[in-house]
Every structure is written in structure tokens, then in C-alpha cells.
mmCIF file of C-alpha atoms in Angstrom:
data_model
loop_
_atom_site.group_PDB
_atom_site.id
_atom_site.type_symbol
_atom_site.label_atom_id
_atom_site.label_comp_id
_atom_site.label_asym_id
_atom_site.label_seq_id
_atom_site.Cartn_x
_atom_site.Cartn_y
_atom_site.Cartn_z
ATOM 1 C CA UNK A 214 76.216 72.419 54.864
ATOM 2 C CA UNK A 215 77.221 71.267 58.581
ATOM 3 C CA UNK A 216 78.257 73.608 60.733
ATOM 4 C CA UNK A 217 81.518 73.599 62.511
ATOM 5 C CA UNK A 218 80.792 72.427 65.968
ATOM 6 C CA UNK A 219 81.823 75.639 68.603
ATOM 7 C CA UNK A 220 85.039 75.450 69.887
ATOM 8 C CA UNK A 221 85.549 76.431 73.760
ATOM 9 C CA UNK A 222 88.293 76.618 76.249
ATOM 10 C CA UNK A 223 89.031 76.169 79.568
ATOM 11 C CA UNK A 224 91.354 79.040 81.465
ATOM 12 C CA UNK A 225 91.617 77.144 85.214
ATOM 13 C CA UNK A 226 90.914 73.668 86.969
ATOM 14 C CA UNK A 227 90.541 75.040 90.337
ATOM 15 C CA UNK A 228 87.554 73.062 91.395
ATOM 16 C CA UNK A 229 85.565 69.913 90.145
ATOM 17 C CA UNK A 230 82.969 71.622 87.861
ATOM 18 C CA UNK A 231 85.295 72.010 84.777
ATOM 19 C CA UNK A 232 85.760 68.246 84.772
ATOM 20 C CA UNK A 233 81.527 67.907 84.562
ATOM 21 C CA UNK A 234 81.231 70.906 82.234
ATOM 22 C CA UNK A 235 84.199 69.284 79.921
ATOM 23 C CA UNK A 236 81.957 66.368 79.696
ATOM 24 C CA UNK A 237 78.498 68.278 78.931
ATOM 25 C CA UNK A 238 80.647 70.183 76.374
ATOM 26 C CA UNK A 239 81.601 66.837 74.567
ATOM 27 C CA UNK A 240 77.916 65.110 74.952
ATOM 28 C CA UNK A 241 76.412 68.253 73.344
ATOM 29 C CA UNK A 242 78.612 68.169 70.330
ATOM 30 C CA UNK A 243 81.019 70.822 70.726
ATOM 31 C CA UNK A 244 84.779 70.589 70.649
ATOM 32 C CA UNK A 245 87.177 71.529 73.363
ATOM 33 C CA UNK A 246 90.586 73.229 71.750
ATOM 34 C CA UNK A 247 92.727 73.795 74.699
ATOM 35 C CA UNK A 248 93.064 74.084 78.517
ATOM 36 C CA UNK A 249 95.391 76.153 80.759
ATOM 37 C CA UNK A 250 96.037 75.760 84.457
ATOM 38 C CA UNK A 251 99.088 76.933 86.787
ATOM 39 C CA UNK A 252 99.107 73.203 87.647
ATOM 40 C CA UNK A 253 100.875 71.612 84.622
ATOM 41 C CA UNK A 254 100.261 68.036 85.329
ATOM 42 C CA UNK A 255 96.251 68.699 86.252
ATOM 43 C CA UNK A 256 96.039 70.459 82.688
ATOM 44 C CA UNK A 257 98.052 67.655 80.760
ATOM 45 C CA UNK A 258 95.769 65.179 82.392
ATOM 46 C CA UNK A 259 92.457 67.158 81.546
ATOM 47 C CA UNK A 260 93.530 67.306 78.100
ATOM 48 C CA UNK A 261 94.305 63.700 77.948
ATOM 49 C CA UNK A 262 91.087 63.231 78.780
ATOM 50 C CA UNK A 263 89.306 65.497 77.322
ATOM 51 C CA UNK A 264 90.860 66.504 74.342
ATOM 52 C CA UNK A 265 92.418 70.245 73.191
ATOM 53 C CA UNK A 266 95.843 71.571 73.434
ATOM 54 C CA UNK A 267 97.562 72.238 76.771
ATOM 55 C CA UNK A 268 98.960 76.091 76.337
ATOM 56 C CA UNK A 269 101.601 77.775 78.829
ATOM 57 C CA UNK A 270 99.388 80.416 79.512
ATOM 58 C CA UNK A 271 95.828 82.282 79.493
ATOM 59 C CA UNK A 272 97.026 84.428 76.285
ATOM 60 C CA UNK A 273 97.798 81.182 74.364
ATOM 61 C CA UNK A 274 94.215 80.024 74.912
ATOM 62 C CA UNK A 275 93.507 82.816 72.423
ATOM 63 C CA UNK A 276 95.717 81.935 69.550
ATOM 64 C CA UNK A 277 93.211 79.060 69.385
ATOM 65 C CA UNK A 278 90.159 81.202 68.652
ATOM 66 C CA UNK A 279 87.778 79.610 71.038
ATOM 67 C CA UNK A 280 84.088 80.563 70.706
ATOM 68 C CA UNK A 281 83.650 80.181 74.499
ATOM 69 C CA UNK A 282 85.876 80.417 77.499
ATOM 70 C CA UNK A 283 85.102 78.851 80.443
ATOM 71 C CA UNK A 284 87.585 80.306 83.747
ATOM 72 C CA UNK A 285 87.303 78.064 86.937
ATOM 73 C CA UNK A 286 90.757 80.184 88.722
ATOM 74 C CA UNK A 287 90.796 80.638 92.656
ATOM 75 C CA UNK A 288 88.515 83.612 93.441
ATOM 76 C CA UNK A 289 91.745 85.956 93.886
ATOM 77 C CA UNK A 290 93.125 85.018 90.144
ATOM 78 C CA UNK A 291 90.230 85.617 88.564
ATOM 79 C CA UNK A 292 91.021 89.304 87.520
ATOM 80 C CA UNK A 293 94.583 88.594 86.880
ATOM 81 C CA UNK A 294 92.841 85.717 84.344
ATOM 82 C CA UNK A 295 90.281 88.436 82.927
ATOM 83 C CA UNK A 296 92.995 90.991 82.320
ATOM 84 C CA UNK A 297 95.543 88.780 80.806
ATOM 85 C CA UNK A 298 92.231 87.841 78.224
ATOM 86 C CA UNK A 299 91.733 91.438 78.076
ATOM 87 C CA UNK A 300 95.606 92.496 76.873
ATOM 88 C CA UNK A 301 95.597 90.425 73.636
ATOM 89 C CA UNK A 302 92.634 91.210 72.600
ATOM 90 C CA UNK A 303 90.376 88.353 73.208
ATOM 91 C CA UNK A 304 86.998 88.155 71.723
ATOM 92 C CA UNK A 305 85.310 84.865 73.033
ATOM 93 C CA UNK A 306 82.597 85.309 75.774
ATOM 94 C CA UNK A 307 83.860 84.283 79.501
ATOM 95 C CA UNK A 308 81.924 82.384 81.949
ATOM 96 C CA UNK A 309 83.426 82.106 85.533
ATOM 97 C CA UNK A 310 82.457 79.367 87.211
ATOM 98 C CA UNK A 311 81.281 79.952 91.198
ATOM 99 C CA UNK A 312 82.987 81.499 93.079
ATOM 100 C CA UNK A 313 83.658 84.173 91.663
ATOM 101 C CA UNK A 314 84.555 86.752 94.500
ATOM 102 C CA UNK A 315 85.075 85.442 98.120
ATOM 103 C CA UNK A 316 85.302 89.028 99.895
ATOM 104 C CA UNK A 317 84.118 92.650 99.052
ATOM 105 C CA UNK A 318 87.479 93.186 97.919
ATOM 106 C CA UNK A 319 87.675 90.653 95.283
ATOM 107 C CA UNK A 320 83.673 91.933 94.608
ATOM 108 C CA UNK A 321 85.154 95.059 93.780
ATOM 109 C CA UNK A 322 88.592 94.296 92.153
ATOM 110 C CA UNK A 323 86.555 91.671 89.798
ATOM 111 C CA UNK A 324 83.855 94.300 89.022
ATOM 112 C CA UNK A 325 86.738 96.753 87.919
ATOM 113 C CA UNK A 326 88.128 94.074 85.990
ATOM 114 C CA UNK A 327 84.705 93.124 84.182
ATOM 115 C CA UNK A 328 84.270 96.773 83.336
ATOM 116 C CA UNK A 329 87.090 97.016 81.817
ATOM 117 C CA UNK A 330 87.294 93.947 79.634
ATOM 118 C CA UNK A 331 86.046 94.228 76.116
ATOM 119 C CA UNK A 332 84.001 90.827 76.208
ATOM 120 C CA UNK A 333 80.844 89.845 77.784
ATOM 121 C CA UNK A 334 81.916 87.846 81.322
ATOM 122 C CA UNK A 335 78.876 85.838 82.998
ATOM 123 C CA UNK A 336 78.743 83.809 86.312
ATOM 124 C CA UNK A 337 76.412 81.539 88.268
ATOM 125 C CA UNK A 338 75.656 78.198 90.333
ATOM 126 C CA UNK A 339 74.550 75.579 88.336
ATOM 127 C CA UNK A 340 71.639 75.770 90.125
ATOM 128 C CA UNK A 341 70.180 78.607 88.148
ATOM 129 C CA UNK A 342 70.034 75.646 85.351
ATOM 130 C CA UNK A 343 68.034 73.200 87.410
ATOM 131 C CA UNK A 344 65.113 72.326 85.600
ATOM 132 C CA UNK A 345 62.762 72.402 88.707
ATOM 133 C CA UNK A 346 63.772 75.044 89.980
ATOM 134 C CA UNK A 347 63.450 77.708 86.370
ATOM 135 C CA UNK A 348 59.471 75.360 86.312
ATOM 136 C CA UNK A 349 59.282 77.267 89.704
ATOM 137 C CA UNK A 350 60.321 80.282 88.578
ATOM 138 C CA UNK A 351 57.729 80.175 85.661
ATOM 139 C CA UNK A 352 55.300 80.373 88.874
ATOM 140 C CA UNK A 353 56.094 83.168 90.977
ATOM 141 C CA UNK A 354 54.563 86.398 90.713
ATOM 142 C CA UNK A 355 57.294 88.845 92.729
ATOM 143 C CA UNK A 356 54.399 91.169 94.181
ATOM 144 C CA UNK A 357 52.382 88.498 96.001
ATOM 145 C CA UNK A 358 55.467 86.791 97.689
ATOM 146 C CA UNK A 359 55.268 87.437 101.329
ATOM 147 C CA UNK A 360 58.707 85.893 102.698
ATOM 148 C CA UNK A 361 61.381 83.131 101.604
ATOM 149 C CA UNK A 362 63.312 80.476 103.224
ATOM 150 C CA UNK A 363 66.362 78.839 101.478
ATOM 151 C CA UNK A 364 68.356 75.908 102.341
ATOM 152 C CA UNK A 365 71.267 74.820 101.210
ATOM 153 C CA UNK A 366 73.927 71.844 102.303
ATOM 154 C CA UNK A 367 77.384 70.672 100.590
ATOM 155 C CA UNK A 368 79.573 68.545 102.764
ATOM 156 C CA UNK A 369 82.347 70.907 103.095
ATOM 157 C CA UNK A 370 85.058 67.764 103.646
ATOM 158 C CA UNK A 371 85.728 68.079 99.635
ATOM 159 C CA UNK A 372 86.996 71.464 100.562
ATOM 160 C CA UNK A 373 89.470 70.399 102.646
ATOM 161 C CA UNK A 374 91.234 68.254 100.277
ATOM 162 C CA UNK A 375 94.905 68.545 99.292
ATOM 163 C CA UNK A 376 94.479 71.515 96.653
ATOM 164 C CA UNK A 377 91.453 72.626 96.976
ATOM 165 C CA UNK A 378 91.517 73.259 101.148
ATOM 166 C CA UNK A 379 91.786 77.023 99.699
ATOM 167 C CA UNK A 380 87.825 76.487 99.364
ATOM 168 C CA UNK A 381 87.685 76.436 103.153
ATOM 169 C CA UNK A 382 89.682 79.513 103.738
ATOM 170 C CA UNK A 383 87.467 82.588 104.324
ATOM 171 C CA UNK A 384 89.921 84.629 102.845
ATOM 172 C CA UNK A 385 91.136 82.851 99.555
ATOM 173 C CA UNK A 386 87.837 80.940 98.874
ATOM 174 C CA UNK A 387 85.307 82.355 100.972
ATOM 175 C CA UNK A 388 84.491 79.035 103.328
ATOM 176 C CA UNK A 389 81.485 77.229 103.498
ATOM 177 C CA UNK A 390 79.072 80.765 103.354
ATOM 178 C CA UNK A 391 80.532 81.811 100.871
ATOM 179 C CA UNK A 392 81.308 78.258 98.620
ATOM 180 C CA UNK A 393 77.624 76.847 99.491
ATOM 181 C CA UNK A 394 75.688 79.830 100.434
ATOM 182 C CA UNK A 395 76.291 80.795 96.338
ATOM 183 C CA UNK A 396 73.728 78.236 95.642
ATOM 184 C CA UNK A 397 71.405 79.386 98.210
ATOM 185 C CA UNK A 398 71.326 83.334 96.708
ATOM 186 C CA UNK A 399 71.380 81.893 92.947
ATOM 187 C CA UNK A 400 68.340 80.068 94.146
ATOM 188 C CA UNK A 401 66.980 83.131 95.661
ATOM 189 C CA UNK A 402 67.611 85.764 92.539
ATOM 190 C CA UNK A 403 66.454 82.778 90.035
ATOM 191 C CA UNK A 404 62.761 83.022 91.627
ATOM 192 C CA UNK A 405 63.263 86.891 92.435
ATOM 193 C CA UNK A 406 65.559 88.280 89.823
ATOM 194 C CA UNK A 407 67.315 91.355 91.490
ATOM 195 C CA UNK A 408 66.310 91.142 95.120
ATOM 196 C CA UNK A 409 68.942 92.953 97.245
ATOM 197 C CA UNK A 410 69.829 91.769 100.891
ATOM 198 C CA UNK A 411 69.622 95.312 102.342
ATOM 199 C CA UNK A 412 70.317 93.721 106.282
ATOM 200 C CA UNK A 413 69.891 91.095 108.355
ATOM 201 C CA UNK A 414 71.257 89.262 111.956
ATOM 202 C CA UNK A 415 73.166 85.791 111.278
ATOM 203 C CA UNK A 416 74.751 83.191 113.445
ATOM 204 C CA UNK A 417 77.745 80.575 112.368
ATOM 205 C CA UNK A 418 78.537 77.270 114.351
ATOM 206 C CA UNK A 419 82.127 74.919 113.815
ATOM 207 C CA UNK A 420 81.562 71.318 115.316
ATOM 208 C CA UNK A 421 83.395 72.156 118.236
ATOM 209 C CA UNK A 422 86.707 69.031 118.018
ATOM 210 C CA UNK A 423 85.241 67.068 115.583
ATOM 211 C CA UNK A 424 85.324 69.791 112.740
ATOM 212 C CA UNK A 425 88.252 70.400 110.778
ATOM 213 C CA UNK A 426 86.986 72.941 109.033
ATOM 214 C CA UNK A 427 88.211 76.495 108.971
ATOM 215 C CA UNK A 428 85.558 78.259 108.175
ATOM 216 C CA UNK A 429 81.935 77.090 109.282
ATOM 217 C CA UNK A 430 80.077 73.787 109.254
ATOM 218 C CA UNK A 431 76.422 75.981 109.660
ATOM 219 C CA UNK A 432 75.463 79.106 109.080
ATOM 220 C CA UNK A 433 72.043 81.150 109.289
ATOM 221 C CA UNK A 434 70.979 84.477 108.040
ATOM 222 C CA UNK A 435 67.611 86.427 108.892
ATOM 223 C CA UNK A 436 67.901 89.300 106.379
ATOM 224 C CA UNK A 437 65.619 92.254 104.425
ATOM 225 C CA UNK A 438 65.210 91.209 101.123
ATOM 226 C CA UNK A 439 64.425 94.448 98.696
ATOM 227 C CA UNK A 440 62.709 93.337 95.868
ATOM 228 C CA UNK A 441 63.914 94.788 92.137
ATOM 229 C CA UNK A 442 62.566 97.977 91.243
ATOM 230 C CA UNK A 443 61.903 98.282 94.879
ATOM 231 C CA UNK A 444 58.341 96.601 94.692
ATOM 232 C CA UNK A 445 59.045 95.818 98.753
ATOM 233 C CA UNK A 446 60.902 94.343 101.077
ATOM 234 C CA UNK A 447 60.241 91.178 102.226
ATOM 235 C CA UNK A 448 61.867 88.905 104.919
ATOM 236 C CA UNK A 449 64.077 86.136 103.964
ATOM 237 C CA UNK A 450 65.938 82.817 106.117
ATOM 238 C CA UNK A 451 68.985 81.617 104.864
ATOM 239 C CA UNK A 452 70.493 78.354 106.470
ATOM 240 C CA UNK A 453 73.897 77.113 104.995
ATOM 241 C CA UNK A 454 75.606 73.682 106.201
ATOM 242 C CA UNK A 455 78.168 72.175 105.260
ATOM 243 C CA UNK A 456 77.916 68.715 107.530
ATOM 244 C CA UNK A 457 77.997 65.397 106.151
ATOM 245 C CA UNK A 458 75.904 63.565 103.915
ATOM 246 C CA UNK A 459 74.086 64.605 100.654
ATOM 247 C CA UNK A 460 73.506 67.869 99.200
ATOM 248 C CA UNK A 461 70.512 69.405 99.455
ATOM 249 C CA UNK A 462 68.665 72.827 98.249
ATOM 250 C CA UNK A 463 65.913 73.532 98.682
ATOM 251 C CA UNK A 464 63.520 77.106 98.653
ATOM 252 C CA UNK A 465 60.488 78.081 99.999
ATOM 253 C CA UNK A 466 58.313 81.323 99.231
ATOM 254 C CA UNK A 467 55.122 82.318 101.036
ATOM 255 C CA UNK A 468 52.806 83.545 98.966
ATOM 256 C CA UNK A 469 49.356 85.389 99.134
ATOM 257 C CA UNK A 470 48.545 82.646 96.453
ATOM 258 C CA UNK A 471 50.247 80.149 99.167
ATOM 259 C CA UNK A 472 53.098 78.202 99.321
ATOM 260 C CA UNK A 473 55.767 77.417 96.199
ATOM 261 C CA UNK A 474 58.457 75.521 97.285
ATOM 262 C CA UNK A 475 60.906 73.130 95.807
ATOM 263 C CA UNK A 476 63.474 70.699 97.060
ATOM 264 C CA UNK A 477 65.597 69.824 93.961
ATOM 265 C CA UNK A 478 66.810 65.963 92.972
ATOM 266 C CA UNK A 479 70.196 65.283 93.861
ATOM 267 C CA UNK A 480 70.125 61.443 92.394
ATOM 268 C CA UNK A 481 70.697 62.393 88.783
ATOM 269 C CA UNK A 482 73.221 65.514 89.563
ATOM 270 C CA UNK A 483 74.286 66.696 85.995
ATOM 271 C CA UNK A 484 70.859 67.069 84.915
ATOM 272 C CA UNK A 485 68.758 67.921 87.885
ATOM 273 C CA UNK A 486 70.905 70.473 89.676
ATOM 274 C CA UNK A 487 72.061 72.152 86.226
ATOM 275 C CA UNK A 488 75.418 71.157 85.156
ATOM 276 C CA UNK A 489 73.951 70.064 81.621
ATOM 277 C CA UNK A 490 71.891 72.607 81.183
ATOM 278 C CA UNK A 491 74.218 75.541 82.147
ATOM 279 C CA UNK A 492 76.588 74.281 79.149
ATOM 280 C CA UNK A 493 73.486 73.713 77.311
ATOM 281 C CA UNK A 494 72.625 77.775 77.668
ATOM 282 C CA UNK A 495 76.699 78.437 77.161
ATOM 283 C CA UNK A 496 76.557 76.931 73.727
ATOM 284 C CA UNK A 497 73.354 78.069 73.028
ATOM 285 C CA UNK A 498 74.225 82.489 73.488
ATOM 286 C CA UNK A 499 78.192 81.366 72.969
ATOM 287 C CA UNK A 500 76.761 80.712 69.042
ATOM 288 C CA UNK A 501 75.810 84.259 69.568
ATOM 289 C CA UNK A 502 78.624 85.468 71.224
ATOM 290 C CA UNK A 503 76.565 86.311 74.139
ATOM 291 C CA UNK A 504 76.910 84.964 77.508
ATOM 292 C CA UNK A 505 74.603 83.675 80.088
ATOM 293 C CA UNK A 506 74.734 84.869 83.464
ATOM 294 C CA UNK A 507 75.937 88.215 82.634
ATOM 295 C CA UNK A 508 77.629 90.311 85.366
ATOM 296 C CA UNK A 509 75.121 92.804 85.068
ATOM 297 C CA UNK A 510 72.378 90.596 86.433
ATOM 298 C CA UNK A 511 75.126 87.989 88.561
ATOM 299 C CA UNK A 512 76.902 90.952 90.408
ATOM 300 C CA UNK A 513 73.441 91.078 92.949
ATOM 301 C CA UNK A 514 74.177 86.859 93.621
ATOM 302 C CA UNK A 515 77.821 87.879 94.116
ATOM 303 C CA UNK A 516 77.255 90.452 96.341
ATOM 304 C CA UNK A 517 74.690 89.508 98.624
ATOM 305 C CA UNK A 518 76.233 86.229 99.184
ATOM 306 C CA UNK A 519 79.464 87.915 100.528
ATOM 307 C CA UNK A 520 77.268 90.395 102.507
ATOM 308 C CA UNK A 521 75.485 87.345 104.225
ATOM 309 C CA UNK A 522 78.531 85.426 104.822
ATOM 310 C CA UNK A 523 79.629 89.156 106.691
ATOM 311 C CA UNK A 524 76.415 89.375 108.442
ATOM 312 C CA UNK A 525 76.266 85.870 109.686
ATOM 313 C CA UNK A 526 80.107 86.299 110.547
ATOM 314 C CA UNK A 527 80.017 89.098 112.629
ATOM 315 C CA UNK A 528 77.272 87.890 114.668
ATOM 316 C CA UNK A 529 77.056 88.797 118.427
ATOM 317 C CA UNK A 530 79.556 86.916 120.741
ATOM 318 C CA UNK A 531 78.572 83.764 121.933
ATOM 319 C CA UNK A 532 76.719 83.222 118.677
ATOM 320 C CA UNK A 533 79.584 81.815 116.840
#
């Protein structure tokens, strides 16, 4: 007997990843049932496209008895989206795709609201997908790494487009520290699952007239890493940019085996920085009704990526 192919939904189109993950979700054989977005035309169009119903609201998503729900809202609607699943009863695991929280205040409103809710809610970068970068993982032994350096660029101009400049806002999106410096943490917690920024000095720069952008075009963090279970601490770089051109990410450890480092493939996007294989993992636990990601293990991403963006933001003067 064939079995029924899992059925997911979509609660939010803020952002370009629900378009990718839409299509990984198709190509993998499952079925999308319905969409909802406060933007009625985006979510008639994604269904067009895509397939499902278009519902009025979060709740209706529900009535369709997804398997998985994947939420891409603003960073300050995500709770209002969790507790709306959470009132009727839902049952189907969430994933929230990046970012999740853009301040300490959303950190902590979004960890209330995950406490509360009475199904499993996971979050990540893709990047904690990308195939070299897990093969790296498989490497690293967490007491013989000496230091780390991460990089990571996004051109931040496709955060200042019509309806989606909230991206670049520090306080509604979290800016380029917070929107790119994500990757940069996943990268770091991937290869060092639970390290803890404990403190650190940053720096920002804007490109003076040329720069339209309100948050940062580079940022840099020299922070304490604390290693889980408090193994040790361990000094780590950070360097964020949002400039033009490609993307890039990239990580470095120092080891007292030598150096492990990785700079990932940004040709083939969907399958070497993780898109496919994040919806890959969803189907895989959402069979289960498990999620991957879970905020139990994502919180530490979500956390110290706001703390860096606050370090590197309240840098000396002249620094910025």
C-alpha cells in the first residue's frame, strides 16, 4: 500500500525562502495544502504556483490537517503566529524559518511563546543543512579546537526592497547582523553544538554616502566562546558583510590536530548551502511528528546572534 504523501503548510511569505522550500517540498514528493499570508495577493499567487488552498487566517491552516507547518512571519509576528496555532489546538510540528527573533525582546517574547505552545517549534539557517559543512562537522573533536573564525556575506540590497526593507531595520528585522550574522552562528553551533558567546568587543561600518542601508554594510565581533558543558572557552572572530557581490560563508577552526576549515559552494545554492536538505530533514522527523532544529538546541543560535549584533553595535565611538 502507498502511503499518502505528507501534507505541509505554509503560515507567512515574509522573505524568499518559502518560495525555495515550496519547491523542495514538491521535488521530494510531498503535497502542499494551503498557505496564509497578511498579503492576500502574495498568498493567491504562491498558491497559484504552488498549489494548496489560500485560507483567511493562521487558524484555517489547521482545518487542513497539515503534517508540517512551515512559518516565514516578520520576526515581531512570529508569536502572535505561534499563539494563534496554539488556541485551536494545532498538532502539526512548526519550523520558523530565520529570523526568528531580531532583539532580546522578541528572544524572550518568542521563548515564552514556544513554552507555551503544545507542539514541537524548530528554527535554523539553511546552512546547518549544507552538506560540506555537517562532512565538517563529522570532523571536529570540540576539546582539541583552539579558536574559530567565521565569515559570512549576503548583499544586503535584497533587504532593501519594497516589502521586505523591514529586513534592514534593526528593530523589526534585525539588519544585516542580525539577517546574515544567523548564518555565521548556525555555522558556528553546527561544528560546536552549544557554544555560548559569553563576551566579546565588535565594530560596525555603513559605506559612508554610497550605502543605503540602515543598518550595517560590515560588521566584526571578537568574542569568548564557552564551549557546551563548559569544556572551555575558546576565542572566536566573527566578520559579517553585507556589500555587493556573491554570498559567501565560510569557517575556520584551529585545531591541536590543525586546521578544518570550509568555504561552502554558492554555484548550486539549493543543494550546497541547504535549502534541499533542510526540507529533506523536515519531511523526514515531520513523518514523525518531530521537528528539526528544535528550540531547545536553536535558542543558543538565536541568542548569541542578537548578543553579537549588541556587542558589535555598541562598540566604542569612532568605531562605528
Amino acid at each position: 500500500m502507498t502511503e499518502s504523501p505528507l501534507r505541509v503548510a505554509f503560515a507567512g511569505l515574509a522573505h524568499s525562502h518559502p518560495h525555495a522550500d515550496a519547491g523542495n517540498v514538491l521535488s521530494l514528493g510531498a503535497e502542499i495544502v494551503g498557505v496564509y499570508d497578511v498579503d492576500t495577493r502574495a498568498s493567491l499567487a504562491f498558491a497559484s504556483r504552488f498549489g494548496g488552498s489560500n485560507v483567511p487566517s493562521v487558524e484555517g491552516l489547521t482545518r487542513l490537517q497539515p503534517d508540517i507547518v512551515i512559518a516565514t512571519p516578520r520576526p515581531d509576528e512570529v508569536t502572535s503566529v505561534l499563539r494563534a496555532l496554539g488556541a485551536v489546538g494545532a498538532t502539526a510540528p512548526v519550523f520558523v524559518n530565520k529570523v526568528i527573533a531580531a532583539s532580546m525582546r522578541d528572544f524572550a517574547a518568542v521563548d515564552r511563546a514556544i513554552t507555551a505552545a503544545a507542539v514541537p517549534v524548530g528554527t535554523s539557517s539553511v546552512l546547518r543543512f549544507a552538506p560540506a559543512l555537517t562532512a565538517l562537522a563529522a570532523e571536529v573533536v570540540a576539546e582539541h579546537v583552539l579558536g574559530v573564525r567565521v565569515y559570512a556575506q549576503h548583499d544586503n540590497a535584497a533587504f532593501q526592497q519594497p516589502g521586505r526593507d523591514w529586513q534592514d531595520d534593526p528593530v523589526l528585522g534585525g539588519g544585516t547582523l542580525v539577517t546574515v550574522g544567523v548564518h555565521a552562528w548556525e555555522m558556528v553551533d553546527t561544528l560546536l553544538p552549544g557554544a555560548d558567546l559569553t563576551g566579546g568587543s565588535g565594530w560596525t561600518r555603513r559605506g559612508g554616502g554610497v550605502s543605503a542601508t540602515r543598518s550595517e554594510d560590515a560588521a566584526g565581533i571578537d568574542g569568548v566562546l564557552r564551549l557546551g558543558g563548559g569544556l572551555q572557552d575558546i576565542p572566536v572572530q566573527v566578520l559579517v558583510t553585507g556589500v555587493p557581490g556573491a554570498d559567501a560563508y565560510a569557517v575556520e577552526l584551529v585545531t591541536t590536530d590543525g586546521i578544518l576549515s570550509v568555504a561552502l559552494d554558492t554555484e548550486e545554492p539549493n543543494i550546497s548551502l541547504g535549502f534541499e536538505g533542510l526540507i529533506r530533514a523536515l519531511l523526514a522527523d515531520g513523518a514523525s511528528a518531530r521537528v528539526v532544529a528544535p528550540w531547545s538546541q536553536a535558542r543558543m543560535v538565536v541568542s548569541n546572534t542578537i548578543r553579537a549584533a549588541e556587542i558589535a553595535r555598541t562598540a566604542a565611538p569612532g568605531l562605528n
